[in-house]
Coordinates of N, CA and C in Angstrom, one line a residue:
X1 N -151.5 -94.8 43.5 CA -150.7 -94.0 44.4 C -151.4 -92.7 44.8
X2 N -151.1 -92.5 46.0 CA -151.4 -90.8 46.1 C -151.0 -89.9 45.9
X3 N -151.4 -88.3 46.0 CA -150.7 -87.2 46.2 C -149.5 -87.3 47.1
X4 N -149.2 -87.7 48.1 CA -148.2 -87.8 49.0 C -146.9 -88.3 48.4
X5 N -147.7 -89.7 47.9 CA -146.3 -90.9 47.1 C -145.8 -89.9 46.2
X6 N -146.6 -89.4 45.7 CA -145.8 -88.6 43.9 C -145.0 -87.7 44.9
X7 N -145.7 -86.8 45.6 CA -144.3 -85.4 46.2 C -143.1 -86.5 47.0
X8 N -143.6 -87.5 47.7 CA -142.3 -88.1 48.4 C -141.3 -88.5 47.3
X9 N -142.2 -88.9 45.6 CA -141.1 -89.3 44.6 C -140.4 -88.6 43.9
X10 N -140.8 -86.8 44.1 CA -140.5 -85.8 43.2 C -138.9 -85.6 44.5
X11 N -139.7 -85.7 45.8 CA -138.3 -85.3 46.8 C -137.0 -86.2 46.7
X12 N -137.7 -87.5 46.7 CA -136.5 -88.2 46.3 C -135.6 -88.2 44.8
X13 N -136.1 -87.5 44.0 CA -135.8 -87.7 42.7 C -134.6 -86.2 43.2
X14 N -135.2 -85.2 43.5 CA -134.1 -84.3 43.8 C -133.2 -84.4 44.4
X15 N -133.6 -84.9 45.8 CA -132.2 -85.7 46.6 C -131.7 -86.4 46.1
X16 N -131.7 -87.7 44.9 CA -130.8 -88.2 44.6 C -129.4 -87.3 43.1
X17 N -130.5 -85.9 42.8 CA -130.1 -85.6 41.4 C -128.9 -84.7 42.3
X18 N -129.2 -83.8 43.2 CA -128.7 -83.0 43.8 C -127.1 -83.7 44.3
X19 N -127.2 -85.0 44.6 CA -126.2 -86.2 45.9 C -125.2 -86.0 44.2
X20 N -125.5 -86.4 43.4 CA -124.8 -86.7 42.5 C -124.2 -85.4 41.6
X21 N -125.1 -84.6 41.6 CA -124.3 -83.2 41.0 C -123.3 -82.7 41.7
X22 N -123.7 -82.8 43.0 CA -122.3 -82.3 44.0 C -121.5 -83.5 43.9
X23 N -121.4 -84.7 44.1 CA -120.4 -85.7 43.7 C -119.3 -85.3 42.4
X24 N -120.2 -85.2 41.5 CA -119.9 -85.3 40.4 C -119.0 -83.7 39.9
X25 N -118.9 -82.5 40.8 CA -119.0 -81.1 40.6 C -119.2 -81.0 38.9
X26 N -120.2 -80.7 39.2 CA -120.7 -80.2 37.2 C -120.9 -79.1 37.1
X27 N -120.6 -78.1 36.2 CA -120.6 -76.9 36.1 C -122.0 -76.4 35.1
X28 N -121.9 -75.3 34.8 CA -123.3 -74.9 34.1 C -122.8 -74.9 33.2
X29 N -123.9 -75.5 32.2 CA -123.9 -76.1 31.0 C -123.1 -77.5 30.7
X30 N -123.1 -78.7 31.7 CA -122.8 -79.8 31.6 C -124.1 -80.5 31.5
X31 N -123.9 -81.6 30.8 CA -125.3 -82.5 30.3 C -125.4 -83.6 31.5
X32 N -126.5 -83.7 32.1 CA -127.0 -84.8 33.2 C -127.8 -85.3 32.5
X33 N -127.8 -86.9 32.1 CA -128.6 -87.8 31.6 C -129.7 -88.4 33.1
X34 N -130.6 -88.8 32.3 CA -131.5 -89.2 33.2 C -132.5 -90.2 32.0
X35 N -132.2 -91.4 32.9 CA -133.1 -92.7 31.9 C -134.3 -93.0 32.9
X36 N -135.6 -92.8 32.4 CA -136.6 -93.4 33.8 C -137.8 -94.1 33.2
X37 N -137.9 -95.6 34.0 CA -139.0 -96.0 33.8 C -140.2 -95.8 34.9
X38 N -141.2 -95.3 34.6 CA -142.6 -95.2 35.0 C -142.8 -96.1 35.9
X39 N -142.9 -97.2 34.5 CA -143.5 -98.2 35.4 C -143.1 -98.9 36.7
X40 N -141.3 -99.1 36.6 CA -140.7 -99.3 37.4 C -141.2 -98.7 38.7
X41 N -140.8 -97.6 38.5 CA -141.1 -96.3 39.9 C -142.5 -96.8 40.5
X42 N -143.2 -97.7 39.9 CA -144.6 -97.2 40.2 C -144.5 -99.2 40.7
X43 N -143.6 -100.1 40.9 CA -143.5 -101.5 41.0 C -143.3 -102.4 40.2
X44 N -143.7 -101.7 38.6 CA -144.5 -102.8 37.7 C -143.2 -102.9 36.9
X45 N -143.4 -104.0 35.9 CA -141.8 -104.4 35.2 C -142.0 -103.0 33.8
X46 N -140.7 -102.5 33.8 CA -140.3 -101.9 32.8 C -141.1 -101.9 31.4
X47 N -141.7 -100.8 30.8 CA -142.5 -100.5 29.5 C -144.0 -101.3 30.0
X48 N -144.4 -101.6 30.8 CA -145.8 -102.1 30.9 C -146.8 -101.5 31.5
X49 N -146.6 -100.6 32.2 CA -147.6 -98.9 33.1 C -147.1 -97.7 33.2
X50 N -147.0 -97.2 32.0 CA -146.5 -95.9 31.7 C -146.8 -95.2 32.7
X51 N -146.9 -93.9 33.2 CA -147.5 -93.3 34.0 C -147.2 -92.1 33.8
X52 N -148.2 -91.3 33.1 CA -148.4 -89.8 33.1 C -148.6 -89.3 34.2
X53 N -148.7 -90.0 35.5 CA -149.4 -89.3 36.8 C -148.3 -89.1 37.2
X54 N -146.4 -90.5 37.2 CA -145.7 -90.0 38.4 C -144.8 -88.4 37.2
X55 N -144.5 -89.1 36.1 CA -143.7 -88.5 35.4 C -143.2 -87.2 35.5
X56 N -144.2 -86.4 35.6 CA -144.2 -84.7 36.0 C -143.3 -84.6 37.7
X57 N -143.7 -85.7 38.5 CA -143.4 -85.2 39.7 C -141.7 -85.7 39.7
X58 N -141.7 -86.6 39.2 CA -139.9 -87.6 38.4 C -138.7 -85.7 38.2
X59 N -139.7 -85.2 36.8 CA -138.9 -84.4 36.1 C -139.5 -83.0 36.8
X60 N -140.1 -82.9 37.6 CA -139.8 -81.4 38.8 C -138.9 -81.7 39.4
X61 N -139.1 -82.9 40.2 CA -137.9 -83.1 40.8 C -136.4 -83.4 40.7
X62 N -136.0 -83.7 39.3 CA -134.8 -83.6 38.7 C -134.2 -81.4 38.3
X63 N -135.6 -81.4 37.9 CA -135.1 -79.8 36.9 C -134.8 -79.0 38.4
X64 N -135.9 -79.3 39.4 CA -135.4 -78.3 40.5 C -134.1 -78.1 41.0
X65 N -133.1 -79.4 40.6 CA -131.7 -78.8 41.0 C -131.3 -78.8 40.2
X66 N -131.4 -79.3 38.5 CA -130.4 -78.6 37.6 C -130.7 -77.4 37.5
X67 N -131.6 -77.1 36.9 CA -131.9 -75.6 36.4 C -131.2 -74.7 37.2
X68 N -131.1 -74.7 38.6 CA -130.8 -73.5 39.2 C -129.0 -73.4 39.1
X69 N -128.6 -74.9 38.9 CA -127.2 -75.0 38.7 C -127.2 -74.7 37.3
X70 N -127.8 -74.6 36.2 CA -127.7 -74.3 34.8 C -127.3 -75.3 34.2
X71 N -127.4 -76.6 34.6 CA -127.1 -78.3 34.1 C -127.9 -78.4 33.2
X72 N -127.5 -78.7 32.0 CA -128.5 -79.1 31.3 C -129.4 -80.7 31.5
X73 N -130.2 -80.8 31.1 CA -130.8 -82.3 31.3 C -131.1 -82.6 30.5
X74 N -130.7 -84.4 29.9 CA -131.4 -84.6 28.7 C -132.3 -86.4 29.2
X75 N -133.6 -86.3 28.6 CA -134.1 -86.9 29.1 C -134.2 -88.2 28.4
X76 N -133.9 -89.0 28.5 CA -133.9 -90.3 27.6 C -134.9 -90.9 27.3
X77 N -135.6 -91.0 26.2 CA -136.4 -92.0 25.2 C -136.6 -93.4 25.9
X78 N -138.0 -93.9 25.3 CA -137.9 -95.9 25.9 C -137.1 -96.0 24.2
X79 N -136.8 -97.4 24.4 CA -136.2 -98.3 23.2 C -136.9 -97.7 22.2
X80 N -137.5 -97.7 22.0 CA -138.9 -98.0 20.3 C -138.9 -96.2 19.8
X81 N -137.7 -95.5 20.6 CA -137.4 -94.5 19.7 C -135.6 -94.3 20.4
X82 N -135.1 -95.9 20.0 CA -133.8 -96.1 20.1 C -133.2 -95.2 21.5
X83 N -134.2 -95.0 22.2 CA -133.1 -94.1 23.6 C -132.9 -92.6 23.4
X84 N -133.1 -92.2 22.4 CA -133.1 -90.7 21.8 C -133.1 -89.9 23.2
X85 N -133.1 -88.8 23.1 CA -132.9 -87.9 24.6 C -133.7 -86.2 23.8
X86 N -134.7 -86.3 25.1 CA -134.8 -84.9 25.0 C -134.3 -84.0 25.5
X87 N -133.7 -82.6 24.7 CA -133.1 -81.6 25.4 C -133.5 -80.4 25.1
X88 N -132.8 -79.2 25.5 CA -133.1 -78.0 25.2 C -132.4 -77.8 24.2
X89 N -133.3 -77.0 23.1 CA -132.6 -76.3 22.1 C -131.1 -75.7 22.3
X90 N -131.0 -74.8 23.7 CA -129.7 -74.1 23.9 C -128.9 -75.5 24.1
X91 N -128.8 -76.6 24.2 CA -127.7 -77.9 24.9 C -127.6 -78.3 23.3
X92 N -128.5 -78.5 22.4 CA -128.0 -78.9 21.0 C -127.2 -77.6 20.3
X93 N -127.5 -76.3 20.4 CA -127.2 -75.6 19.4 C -125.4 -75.3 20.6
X94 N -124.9 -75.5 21.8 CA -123.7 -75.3 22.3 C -123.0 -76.5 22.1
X95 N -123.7 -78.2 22.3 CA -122.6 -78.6 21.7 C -122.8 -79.3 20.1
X96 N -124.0 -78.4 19.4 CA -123.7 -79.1 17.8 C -124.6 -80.3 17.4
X97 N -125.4 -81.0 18.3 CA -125.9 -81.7 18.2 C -126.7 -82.2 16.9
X98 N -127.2 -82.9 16.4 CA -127.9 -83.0 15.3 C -129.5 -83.1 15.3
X99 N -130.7 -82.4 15.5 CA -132.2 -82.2 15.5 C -132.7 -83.7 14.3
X100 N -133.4 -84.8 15.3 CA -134.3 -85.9 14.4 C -135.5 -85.4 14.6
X101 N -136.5 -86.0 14.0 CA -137.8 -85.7 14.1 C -138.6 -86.9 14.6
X102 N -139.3 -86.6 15.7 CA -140.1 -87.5 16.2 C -140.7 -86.6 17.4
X103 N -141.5 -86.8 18.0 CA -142.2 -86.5 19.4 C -142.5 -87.7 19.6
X104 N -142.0 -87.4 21.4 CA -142.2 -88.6 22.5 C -144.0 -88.5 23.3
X105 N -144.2 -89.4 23.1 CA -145.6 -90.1 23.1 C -145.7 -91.4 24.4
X106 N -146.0 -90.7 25.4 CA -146.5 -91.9 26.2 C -147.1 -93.7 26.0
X107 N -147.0 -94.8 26.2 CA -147.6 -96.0 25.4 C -147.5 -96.1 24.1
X108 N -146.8 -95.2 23.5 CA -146.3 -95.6 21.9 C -144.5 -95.6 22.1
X109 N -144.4 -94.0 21.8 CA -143.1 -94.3 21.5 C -142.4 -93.1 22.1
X110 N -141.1 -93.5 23.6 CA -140.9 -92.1 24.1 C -140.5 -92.3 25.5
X111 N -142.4 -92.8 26.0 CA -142.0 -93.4 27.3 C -142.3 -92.1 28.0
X112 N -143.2 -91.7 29.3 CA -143.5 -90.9 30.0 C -142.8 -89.8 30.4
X113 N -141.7 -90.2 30.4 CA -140.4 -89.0 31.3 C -139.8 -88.2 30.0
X114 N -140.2 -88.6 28.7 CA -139.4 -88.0 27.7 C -140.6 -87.7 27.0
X115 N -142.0 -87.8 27.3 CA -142.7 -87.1 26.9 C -142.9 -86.1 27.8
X116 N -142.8 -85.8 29.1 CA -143.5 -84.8 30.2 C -142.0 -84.0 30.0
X117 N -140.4 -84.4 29.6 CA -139.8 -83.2 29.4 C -140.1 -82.7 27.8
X118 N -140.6 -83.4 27.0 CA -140.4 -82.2 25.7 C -141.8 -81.4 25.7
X119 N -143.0 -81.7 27.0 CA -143.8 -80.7 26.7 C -143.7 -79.7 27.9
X120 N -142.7 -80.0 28.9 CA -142.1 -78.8 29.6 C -140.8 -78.2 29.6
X121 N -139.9 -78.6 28.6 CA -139.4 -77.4 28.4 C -139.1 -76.7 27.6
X122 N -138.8 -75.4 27.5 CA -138.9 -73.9 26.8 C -138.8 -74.1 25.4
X123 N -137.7 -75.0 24.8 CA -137.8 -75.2 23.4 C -136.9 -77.0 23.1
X124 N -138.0 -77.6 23.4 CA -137.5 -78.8 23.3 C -137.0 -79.6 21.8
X125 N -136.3 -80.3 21.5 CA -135.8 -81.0 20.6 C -135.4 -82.2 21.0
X126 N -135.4 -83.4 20.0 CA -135.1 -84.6 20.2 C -133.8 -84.9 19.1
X127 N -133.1 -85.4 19.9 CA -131.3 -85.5 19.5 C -131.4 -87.2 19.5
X128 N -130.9 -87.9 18.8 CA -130.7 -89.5 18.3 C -129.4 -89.6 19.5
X129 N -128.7 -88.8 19.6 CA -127.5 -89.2 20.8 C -127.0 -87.7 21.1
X130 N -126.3 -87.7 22.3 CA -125.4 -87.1 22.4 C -124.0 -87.0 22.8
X131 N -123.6 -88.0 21.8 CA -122.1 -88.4 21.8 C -121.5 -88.5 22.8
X132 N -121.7 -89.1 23.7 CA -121.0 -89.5 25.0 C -120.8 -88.1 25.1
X133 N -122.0 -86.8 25.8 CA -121.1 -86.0 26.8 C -121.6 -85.8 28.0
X134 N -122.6 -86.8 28.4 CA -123.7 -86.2 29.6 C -122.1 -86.7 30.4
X135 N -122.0 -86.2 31.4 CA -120.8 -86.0 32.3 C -121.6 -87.0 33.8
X136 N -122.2 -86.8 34.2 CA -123.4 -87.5 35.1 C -124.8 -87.7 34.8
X137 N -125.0 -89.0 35.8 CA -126.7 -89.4 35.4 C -127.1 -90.4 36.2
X138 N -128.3 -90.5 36.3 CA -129.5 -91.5 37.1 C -130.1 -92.2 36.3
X139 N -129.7 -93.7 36.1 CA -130.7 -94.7 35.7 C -131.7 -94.9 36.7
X140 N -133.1 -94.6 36.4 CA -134.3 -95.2 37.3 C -135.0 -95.9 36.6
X141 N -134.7 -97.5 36.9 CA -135.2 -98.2 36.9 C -135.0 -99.2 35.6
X142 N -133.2 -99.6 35.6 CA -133.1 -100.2 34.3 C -133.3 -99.7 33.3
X143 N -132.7 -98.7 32.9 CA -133.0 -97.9 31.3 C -132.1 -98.1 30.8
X144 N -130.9 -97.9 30.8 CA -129.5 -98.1 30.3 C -129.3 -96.9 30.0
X145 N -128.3 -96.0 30.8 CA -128.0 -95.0 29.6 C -126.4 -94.6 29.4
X146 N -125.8 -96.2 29.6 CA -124.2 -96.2 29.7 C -124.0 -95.1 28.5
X147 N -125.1 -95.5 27.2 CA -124.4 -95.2 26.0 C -124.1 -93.5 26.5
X148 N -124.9 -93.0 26.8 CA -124.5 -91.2 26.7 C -123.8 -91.1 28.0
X149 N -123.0 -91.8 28.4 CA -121.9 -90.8 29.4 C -120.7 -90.6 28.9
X150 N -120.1 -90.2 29.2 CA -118.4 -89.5 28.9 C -117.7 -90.6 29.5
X151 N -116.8 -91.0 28.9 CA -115.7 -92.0 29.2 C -115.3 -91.6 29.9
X152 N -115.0 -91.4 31.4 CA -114.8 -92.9 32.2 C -115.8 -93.0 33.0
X153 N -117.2 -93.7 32.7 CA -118.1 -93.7 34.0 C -117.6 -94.3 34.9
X154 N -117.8 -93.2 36.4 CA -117.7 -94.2 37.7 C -119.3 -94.1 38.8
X155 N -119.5 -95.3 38.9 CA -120.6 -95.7 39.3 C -120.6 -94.9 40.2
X156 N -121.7 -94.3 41.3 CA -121.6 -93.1 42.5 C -122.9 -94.2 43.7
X157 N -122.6 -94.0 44.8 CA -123.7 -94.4 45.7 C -123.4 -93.6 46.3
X158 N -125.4 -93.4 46.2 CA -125.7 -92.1 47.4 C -126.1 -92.6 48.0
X159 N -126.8 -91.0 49.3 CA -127.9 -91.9 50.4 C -129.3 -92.8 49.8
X160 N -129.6 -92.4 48.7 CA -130.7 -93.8 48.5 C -130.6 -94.9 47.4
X161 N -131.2 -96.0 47.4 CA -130.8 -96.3 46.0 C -132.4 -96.7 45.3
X162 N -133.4 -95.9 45.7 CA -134.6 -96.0 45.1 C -135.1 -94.9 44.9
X163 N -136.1 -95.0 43.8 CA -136.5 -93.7 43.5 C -138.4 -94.3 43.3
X164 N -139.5 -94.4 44.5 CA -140.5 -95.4 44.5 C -139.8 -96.2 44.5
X165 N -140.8 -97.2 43.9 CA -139.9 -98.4 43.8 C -138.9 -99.1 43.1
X166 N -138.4 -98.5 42.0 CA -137.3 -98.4 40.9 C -136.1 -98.0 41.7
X167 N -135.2 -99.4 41.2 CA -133.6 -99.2 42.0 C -133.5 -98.3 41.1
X168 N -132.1 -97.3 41.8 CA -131.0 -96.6 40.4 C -129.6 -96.9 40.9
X169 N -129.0 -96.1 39.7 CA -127.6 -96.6 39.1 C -127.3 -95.2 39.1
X170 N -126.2 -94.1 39.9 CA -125.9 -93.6 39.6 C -124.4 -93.2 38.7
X171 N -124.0 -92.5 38.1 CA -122.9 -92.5 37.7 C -122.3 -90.8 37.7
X172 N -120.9 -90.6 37.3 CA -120.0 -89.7 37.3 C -119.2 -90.0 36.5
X173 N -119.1 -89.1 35.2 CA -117.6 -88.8 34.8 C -116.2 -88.6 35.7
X174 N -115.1 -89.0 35.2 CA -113.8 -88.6 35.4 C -112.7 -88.9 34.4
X175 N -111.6 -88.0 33.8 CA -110.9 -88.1 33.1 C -110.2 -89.0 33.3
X176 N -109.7 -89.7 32.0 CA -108.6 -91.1 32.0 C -107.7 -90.9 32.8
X177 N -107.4 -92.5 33.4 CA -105.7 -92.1 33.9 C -104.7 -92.6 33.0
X178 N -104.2 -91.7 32.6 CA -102.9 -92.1 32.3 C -101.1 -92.4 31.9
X179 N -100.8 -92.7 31.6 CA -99.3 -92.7 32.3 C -98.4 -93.9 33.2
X180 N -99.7 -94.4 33.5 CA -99.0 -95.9 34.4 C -98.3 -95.8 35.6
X181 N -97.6 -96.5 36.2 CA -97.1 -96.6 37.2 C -96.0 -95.3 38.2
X182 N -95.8 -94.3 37.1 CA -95.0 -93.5 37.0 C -95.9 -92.3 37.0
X183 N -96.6 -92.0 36.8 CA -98.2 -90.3 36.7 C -98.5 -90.6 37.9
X184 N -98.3 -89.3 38.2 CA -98.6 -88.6 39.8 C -100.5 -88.0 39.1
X185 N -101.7 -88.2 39.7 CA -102.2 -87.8 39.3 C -103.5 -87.0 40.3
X186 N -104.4 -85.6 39.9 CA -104.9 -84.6 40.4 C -105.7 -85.3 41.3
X187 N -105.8 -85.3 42.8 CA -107.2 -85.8 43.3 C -108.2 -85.4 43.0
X188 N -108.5 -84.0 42.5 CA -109.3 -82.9 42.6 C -110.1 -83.9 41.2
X189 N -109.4 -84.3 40.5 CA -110.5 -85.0 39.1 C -110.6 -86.4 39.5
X190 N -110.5 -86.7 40.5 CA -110.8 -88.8 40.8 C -112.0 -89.0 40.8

């Protein structure tokens, strides 16, 4: 790929993070998960062409809209370090989280997008889970990251559903309904 593909993938990565944060209204310091395969993005089937080249342009273009919203982002692990998520120090020590030890390693164990966030940001740590609270998130490219959302995921479509060539899945929190046939309930949380 070229210079061009990677900035048109870093744009798309923000337009889709951005479609969904406003969907989703998330406030600062809510957790946005983000699962991504490389190789996906790049055509090739999942865990088989890592790619240090698009990765950086993936996670500029996700942090460009949380950060300024104050979202935290936690970046999800491949399998062979169980899905683990990188975050910021400040996102473990506000909600409690518990610090494992490992570093994410491109072609071993980690997967591109969870190594290019724990050596860009400010004080990174790797958390085994974060207990169902990411509130919203972007699967790119088949990653799974039902496990860390907040009960009740609802699937979101935006304007795109590719990020390169990697479909996504987005999703949104919303609180339970309930009460049954009789709960009058808030539009403002649907």
């Amino acid at each position: 790929m070229e210079t061009q593909d990677f900035e048109h993938i870093r744009q798309q990565t923000a337009q889709a993070v951005r479609e969904v944060l406003e969907a989703a209204r998330l406030s600062a310091g809510d957790i946005f998960v983000i699962g991504c395969s490389s190789s996906e993005v790049l055509g090739e089937q999942i865990g088989t062409h890592t790619s240090m080249d698009v990765a950086p342009y993936l996670f500029e273009g996700a942090q460009s809209v949380l950060k300024p919203a104050g979202v935290f982002l936690a970046a999800q692990c491949c399998e062979h370090l169980n899905r683990a998520l990188v975050i910021e120090r400040a996102c473990l020590e506000r909600y409690g989280f518990d610090q494992v030890n490992a570093i994410p390693q491109p072609n071993h164990a980690g997967g591109a997008f969870g190594t290019i966030a724990y050596r860009s940001f400010s004080d990174p740590v790797l958390v085994e889970d974060i207990q169902t609270k990411a509130k919203a998130g972007i699967d790119i490219g088949g990653t799974l990251i039902g496990m860390h959302m907040h009960p009740v995921a609802v699937p979101l479509r935006i304007s795109i559903d590719s990020i390169g060539k990697a479909r996504i899945i987005c999703a949104r929190y919303r609180p339970k309904y309930i009460g049954g046939i009789r709960a009058i309930y808030d539009e403002n949380l649907m």
